[in-house]
PDB file of C-alpha atoms in Angstrom:
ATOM      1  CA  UNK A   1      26.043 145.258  95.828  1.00 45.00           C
ATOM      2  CA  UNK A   2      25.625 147.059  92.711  1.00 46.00           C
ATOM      3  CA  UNK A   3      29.015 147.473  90.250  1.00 46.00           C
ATOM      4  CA  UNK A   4      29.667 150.122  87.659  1.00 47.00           C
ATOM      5  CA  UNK A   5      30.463 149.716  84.031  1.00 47.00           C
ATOM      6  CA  UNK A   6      34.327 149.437  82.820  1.00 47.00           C
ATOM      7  CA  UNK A   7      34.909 152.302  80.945  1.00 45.00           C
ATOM      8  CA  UNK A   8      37.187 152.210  78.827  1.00 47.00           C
ATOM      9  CA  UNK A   9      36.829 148.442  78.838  1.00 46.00           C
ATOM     10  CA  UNK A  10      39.527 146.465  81.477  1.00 44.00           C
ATOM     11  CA  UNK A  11      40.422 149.387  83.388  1.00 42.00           C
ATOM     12  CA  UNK A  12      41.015 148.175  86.671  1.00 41.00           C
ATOM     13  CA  UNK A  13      40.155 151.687  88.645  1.00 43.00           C
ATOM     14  CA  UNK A  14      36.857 151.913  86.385  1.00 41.00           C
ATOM     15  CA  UNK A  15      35.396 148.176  86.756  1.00 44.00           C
ATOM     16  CA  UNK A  16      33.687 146.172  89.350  1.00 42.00           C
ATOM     17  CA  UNK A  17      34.537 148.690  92.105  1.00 43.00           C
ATOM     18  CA  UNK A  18      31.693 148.875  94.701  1.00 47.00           C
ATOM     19  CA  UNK A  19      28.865 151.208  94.570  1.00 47.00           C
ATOM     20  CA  UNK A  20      28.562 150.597  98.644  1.00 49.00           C
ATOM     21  CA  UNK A  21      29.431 153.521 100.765  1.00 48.00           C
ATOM     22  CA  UNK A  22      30.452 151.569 103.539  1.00 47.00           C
ATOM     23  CA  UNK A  23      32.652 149.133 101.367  1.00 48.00           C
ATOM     24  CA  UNK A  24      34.013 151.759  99.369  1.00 50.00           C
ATOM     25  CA  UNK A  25      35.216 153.065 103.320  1.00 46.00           C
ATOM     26  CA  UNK A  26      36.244 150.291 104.134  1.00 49.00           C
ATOM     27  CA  UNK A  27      38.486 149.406 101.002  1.00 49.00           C
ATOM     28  CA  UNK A  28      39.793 152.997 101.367  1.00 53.00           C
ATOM     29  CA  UNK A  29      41.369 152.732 105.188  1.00 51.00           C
ATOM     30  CA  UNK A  30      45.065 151.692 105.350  1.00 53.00           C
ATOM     31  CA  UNK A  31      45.817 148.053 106.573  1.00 55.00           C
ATOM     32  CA  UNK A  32      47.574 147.457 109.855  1.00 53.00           C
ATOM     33  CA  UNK A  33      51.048 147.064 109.380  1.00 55.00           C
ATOM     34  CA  UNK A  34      53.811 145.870 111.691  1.00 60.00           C
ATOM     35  CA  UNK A  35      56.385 147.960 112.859  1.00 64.00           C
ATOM     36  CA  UNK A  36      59.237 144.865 112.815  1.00 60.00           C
ATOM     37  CA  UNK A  37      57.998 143.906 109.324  1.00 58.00           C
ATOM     38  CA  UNK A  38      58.202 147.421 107.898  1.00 67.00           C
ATOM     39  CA  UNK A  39      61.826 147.893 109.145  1.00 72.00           C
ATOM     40  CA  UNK A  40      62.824 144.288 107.693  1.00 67.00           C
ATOM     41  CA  UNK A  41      61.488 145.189 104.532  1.00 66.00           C
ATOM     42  CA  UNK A  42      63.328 148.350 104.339  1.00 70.00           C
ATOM     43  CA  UNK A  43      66.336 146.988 105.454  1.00 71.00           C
ATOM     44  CA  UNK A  44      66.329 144.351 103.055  1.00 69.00           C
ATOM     45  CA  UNK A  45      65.670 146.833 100.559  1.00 65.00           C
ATOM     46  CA  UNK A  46      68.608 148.954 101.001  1.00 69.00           C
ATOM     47  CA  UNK A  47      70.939 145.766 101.083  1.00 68.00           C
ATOM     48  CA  UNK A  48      70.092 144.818  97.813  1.00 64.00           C
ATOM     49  CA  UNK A  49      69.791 148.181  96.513  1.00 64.00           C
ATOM     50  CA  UNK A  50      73.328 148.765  95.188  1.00 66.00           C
ATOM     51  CA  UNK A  51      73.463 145.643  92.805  1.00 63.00           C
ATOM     52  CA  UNK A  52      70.030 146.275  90.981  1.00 62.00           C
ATOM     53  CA  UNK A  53      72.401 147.805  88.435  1.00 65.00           C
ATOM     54  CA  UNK A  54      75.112 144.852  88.069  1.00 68.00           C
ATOM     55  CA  UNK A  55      74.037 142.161  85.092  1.00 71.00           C
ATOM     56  CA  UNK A  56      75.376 138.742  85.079  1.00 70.00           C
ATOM     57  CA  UNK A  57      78.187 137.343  83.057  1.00 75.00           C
ATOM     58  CA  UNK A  58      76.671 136.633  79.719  1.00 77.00           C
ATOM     59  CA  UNK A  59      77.152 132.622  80.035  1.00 76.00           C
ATOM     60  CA  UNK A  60      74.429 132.560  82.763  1.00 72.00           C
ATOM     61  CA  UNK A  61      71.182 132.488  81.095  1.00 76.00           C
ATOM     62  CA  UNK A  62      72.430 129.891  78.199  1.00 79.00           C
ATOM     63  CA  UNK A  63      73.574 127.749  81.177  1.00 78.00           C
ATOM     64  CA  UNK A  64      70.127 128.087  82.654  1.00 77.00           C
ATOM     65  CA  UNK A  65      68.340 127.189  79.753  1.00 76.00           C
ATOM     66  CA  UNK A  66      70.580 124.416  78.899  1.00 76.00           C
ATOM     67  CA  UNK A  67      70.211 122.884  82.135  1.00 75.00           C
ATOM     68  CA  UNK A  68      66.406 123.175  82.042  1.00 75.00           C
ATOM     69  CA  UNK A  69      65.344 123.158  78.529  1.00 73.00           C
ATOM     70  CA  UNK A  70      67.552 120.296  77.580  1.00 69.00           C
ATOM     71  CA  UNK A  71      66.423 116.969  76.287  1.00 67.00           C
ATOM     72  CA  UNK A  72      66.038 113.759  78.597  1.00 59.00           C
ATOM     73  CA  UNK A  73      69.323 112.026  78.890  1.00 57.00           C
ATOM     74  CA  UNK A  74      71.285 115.133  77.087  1.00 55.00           C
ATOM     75  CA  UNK A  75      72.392 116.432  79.986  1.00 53.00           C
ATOM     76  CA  UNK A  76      76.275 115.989  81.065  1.00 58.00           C
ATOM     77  CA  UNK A  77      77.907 115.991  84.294  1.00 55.00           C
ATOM     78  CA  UNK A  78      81.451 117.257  84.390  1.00 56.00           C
ATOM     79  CA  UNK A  79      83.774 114.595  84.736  1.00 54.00           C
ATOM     80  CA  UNK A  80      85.342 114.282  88.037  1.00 56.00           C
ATOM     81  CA  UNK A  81      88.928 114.797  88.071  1.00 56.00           C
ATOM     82  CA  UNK A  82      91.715 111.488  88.826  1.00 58.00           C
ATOM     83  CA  UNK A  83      93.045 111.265  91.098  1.00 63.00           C
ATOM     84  CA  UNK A  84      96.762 109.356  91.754  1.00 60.00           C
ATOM     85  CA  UNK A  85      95.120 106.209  93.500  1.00 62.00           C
ATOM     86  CA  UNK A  86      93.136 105.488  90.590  1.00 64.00           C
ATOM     87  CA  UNK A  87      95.061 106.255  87.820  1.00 70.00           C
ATOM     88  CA  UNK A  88      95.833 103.343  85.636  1.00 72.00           C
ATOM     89  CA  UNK A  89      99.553 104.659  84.466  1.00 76.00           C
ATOM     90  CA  UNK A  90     100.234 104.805  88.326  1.00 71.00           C
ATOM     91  CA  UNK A  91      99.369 101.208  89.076  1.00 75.00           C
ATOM     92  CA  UNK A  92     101.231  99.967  85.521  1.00 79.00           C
ATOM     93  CA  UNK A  93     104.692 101.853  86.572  1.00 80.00           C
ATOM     94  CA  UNK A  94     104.424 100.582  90.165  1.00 79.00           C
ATOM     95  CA  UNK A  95     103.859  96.759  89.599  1.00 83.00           C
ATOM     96  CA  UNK A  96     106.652  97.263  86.923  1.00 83.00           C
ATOM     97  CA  UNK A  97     109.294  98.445  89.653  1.00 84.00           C
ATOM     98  CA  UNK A  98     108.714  96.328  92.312  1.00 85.00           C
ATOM     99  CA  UNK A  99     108.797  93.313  89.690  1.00 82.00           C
ATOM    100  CA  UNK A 100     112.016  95.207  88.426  1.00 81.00           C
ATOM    101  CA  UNK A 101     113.109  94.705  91.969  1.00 82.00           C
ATOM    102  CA  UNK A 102     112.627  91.584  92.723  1.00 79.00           C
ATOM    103  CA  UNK A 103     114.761  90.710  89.431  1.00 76.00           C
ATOM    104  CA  UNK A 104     117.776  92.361  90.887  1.00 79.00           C
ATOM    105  CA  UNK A 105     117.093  90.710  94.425  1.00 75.00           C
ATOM    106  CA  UNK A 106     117.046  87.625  93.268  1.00 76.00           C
ATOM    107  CA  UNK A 107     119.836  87.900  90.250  1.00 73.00           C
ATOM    108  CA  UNK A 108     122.639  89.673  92.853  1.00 70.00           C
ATOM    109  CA  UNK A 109     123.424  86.806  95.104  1.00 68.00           C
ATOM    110  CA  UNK A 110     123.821  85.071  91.555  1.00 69.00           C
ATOM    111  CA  UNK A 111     126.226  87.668  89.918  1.00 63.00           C
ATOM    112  CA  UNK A 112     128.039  88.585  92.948  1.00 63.00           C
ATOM    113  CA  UNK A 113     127.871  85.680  95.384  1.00 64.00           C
ATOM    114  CA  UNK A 114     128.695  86.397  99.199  1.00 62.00           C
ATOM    115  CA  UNK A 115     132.658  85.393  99.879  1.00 59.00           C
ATOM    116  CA  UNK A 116     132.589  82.820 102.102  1.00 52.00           C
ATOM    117  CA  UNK A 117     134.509  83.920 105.486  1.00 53.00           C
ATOM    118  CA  UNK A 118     137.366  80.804 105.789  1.00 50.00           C
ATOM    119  CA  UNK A 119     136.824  78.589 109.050  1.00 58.00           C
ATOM    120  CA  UNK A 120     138.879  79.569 111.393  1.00 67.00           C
ATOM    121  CA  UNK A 121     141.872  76.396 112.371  1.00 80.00           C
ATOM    122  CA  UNK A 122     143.270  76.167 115.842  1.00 86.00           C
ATOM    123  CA  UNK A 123     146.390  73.413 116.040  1.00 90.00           C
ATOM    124  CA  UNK A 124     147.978  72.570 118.880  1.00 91.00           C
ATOM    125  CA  UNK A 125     151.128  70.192 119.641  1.00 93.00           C
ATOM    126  CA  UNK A 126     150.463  67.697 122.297  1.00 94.00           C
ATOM    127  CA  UNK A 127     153.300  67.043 124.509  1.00 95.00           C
ATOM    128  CA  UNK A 128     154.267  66.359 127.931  1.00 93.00           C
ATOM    129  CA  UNK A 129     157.741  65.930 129.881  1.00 92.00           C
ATOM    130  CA  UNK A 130     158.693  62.737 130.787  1.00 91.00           C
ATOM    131  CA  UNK A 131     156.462  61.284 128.475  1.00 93.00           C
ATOM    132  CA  UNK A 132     157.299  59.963 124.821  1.00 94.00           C
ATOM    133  CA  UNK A 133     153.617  59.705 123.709  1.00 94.00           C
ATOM    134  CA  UNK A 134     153.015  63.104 121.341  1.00 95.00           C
ATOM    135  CA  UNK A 135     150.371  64.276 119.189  1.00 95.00           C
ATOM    136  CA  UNK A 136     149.265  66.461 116.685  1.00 95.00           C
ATOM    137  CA  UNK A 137     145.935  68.132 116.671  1.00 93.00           C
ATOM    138  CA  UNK A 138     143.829  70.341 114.651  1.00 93.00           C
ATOM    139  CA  UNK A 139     140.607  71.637 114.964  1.00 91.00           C
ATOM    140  CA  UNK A 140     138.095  71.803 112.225  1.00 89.00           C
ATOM    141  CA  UNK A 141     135.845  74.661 113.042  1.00 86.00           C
ATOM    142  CA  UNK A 142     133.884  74.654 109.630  1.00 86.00           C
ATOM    143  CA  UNK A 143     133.273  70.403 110.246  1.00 88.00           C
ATOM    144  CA  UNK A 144     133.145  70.282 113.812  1.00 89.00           C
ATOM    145  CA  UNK A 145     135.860  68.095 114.188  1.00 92.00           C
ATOM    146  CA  UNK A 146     139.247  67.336 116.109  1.00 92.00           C
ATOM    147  CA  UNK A 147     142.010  65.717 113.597  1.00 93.00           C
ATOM    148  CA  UNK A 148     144.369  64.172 115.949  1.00 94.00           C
ATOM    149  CA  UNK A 149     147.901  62.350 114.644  1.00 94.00           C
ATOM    150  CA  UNK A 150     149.856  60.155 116.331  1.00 94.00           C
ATOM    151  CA  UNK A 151     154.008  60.905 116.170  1.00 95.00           C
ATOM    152  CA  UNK A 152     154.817  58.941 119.055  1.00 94.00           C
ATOM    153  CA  UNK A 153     154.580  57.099 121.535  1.00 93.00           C
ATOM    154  CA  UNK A 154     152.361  53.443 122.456  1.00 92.00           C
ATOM    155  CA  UNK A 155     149.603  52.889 124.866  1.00 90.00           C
ATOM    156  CA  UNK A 156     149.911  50.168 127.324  1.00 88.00           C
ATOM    157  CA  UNK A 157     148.471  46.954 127.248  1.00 90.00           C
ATOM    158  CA  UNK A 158     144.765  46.911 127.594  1.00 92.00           C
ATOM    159  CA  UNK A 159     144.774  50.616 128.187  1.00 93.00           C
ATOM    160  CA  UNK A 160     143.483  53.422 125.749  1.00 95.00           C
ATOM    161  CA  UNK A 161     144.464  57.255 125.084  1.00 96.00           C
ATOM    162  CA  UNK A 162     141.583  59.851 126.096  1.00 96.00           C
ATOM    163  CA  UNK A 163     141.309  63.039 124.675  1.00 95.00           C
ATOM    164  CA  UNK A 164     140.313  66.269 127.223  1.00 95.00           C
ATOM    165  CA  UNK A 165     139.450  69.703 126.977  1.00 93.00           C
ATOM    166  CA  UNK A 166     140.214  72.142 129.888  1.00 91.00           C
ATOM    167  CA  UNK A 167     139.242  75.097 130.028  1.00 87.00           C
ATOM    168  CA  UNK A 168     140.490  77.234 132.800  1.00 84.00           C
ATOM    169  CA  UNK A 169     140.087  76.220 136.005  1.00 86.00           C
ATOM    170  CA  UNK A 170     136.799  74.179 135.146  1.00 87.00           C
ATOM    171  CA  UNK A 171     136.808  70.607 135.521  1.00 91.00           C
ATOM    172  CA  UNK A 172     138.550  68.456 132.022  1.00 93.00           C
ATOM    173  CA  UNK A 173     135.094  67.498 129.865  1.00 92.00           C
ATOM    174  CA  UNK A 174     136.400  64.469 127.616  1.00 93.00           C
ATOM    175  CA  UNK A 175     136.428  64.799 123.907  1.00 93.00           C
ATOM    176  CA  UNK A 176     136.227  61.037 123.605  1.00 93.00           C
ATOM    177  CA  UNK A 177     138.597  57.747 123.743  1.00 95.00           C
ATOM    178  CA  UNK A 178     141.065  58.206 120.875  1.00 94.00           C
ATOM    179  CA  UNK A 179     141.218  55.230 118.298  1.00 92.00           C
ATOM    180  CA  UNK A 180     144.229  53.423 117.692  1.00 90.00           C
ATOM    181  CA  UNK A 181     145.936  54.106 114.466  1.00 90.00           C
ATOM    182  CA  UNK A 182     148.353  57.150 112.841  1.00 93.00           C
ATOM    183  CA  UNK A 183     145.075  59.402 112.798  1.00 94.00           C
ATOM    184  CA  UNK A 184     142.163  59.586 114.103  1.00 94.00           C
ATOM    185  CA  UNK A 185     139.164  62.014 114.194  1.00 94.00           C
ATOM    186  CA  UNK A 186     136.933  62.546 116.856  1.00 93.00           C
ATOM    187  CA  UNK A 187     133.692  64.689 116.321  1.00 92.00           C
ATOM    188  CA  UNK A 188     133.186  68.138 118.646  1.00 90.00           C
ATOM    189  CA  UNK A 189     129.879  68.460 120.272  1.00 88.00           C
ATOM    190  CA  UNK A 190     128.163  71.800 120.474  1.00 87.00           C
ATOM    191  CA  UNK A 191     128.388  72.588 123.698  1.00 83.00           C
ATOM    192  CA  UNK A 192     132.431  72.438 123.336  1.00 86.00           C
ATOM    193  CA  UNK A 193     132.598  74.124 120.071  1.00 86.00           C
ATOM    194  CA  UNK A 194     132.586  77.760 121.077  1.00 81.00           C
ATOM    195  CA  UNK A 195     135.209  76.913 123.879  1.00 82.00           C
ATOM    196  CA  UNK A 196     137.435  75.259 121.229  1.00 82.00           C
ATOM    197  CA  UNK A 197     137.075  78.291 118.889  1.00 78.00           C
ATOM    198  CA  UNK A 198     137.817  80.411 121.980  1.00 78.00           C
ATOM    199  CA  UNK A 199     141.483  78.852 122.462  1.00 75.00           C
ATOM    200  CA  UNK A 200     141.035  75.964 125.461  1.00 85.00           C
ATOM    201  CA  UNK A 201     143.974  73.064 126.119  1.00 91.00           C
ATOM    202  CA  UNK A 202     143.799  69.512 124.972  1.00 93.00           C
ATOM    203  CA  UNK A 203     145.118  66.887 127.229  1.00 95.00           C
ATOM    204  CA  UNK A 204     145.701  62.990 126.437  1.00 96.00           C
ATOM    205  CA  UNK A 205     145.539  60.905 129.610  1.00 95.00           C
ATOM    206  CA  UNK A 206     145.840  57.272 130.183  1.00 95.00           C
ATOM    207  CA  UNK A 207     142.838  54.837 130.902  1.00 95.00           C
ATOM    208  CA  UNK A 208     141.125  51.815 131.529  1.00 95.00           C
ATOM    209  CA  UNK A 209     140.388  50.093 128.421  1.00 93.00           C
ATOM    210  CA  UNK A 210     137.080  52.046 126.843  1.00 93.00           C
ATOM    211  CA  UNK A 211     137.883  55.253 128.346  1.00 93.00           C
ATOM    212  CA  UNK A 212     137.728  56.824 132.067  1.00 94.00           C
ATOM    213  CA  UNK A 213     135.341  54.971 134.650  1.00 93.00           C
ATOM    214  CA  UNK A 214     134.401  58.504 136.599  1.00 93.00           C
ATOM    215  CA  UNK A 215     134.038  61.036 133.405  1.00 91.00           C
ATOM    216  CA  UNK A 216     137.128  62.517 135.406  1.00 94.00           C
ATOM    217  CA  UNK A 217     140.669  61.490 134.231  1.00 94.00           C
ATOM    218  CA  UNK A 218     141.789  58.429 136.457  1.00 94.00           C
ATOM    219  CA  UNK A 219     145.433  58.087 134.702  1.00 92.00           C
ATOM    220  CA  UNK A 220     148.561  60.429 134.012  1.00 93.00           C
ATOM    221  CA  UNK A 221     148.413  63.131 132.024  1.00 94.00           C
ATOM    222  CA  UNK A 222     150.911  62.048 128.775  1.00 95.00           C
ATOM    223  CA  UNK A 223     150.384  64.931 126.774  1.00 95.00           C
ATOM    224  CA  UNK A 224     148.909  68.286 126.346  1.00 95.00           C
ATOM    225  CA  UNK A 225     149.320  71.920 124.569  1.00 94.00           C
ATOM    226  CA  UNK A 226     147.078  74.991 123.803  1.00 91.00           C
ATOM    227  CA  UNK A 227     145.535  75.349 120.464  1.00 88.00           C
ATOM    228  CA  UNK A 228     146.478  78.584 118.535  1.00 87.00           C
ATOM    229  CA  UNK A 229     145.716  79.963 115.231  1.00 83.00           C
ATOM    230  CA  UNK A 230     147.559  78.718 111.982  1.00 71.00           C
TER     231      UNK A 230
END
């Protein structure tokens, strides 16, 4: 294949063309092209058409070149904003009010103490007719206790007064054998506290030396009454 001489020098339509007829045909027929890819082309041509004229804001190319013409290590990335879970003031001010709370929790009670609600006191006057044995008794709601004092009366010989709490129509539960003397205090077990504090009767009876045999009263009733509120 036999080339021609550039004239002027570098002119691409004067240098190394072929001198072959058949190549110089060949060079000069049109290449296939496809129908889809000439439309895309076009298409894509016209869509970008209208913004060959815009230019970019003037803070784009120094941007570029900053980002890839900068040194090693010179290049910053923006700091991320805080958020309020990791801000350091946040934390501070909350672990200062809750230990600001916990002062006042703990220093009310101390300035301003609860008022203790008074015990309620139920007394009754134990009586009976026919009988001169009488009592007075008070219950101690706050220390669980029945204050009983003797006004009149004796027990027998080789007998003993037994104190009994009815309540309603249930069977008399004994309080326990009252000891000889001007007073006498006999403790209240829980399961007859509430019905004290509710308002039940107190009975003495008579007994057997140490108290009822049958844990029912065996004797005469000598005295009773209803306890009330002082």
């Amino acid at each position: 294949m036999e080339a021609t001489t550039c004239s002027p020098p570098n002119t691409f339509s004067a240098c190394w063309l072929p001198t072959n007829a058949g190549s110089r045909l060949a060079a000069s027929k049109p290449r296939p092209t496809s129908p889809a890819l000439s439309t895309a082309g076009r298409s894509i041509f016209r869509r970008w058409l209208p913004y060959q004229d815009i230019e970019p804001p003037t803070s784009v190319k120094p941007a570029i070149d900053r980002r890839l013409f900068a040194p090693a290590g010179a290049v910053t990335v923006p700091a991320q904003p805080r958020g309020l879970w990791s801000s350091l003031a946040f934390w501070r001010g909350l672990a200062a009010a809750a230990v600001a709370a916990l002062a006042i929790y703990i220093a009310v009670p101390i300035l301003h103490p609860p008022v203790e609600q008074p015990q309620a006191r139920l007394v009754a006057s134990l009586a009976a007719e026919g009988s001169d044995v009488k009592y007075l008794a008070v219950y101690d709601a706050a220390h669980h206790e029945v204050g009983l004092s003797h006004v009149s009366g004796e027990r027998a010989a080789g007998k003993d007064f037994e104190l009994w709490m009815i309540e309603g129509k249930n069977p008399p539960v004994s309080m326990g054998v009252i000891p000889a003397g001007a007073t006498a205090r006999i403790i209240v077990s829980p399961a007859a506290r509430q019905k004290l504090a509710q308002g039940a009767v107190l009975a003495v009876s008579l007994e057997p030396s140490g108290g009822s045999p049958t844990g029912q009263p065996t004797g005469p009733v000598v005295a009773a009454g209803d306890l009330k509120s002082i």
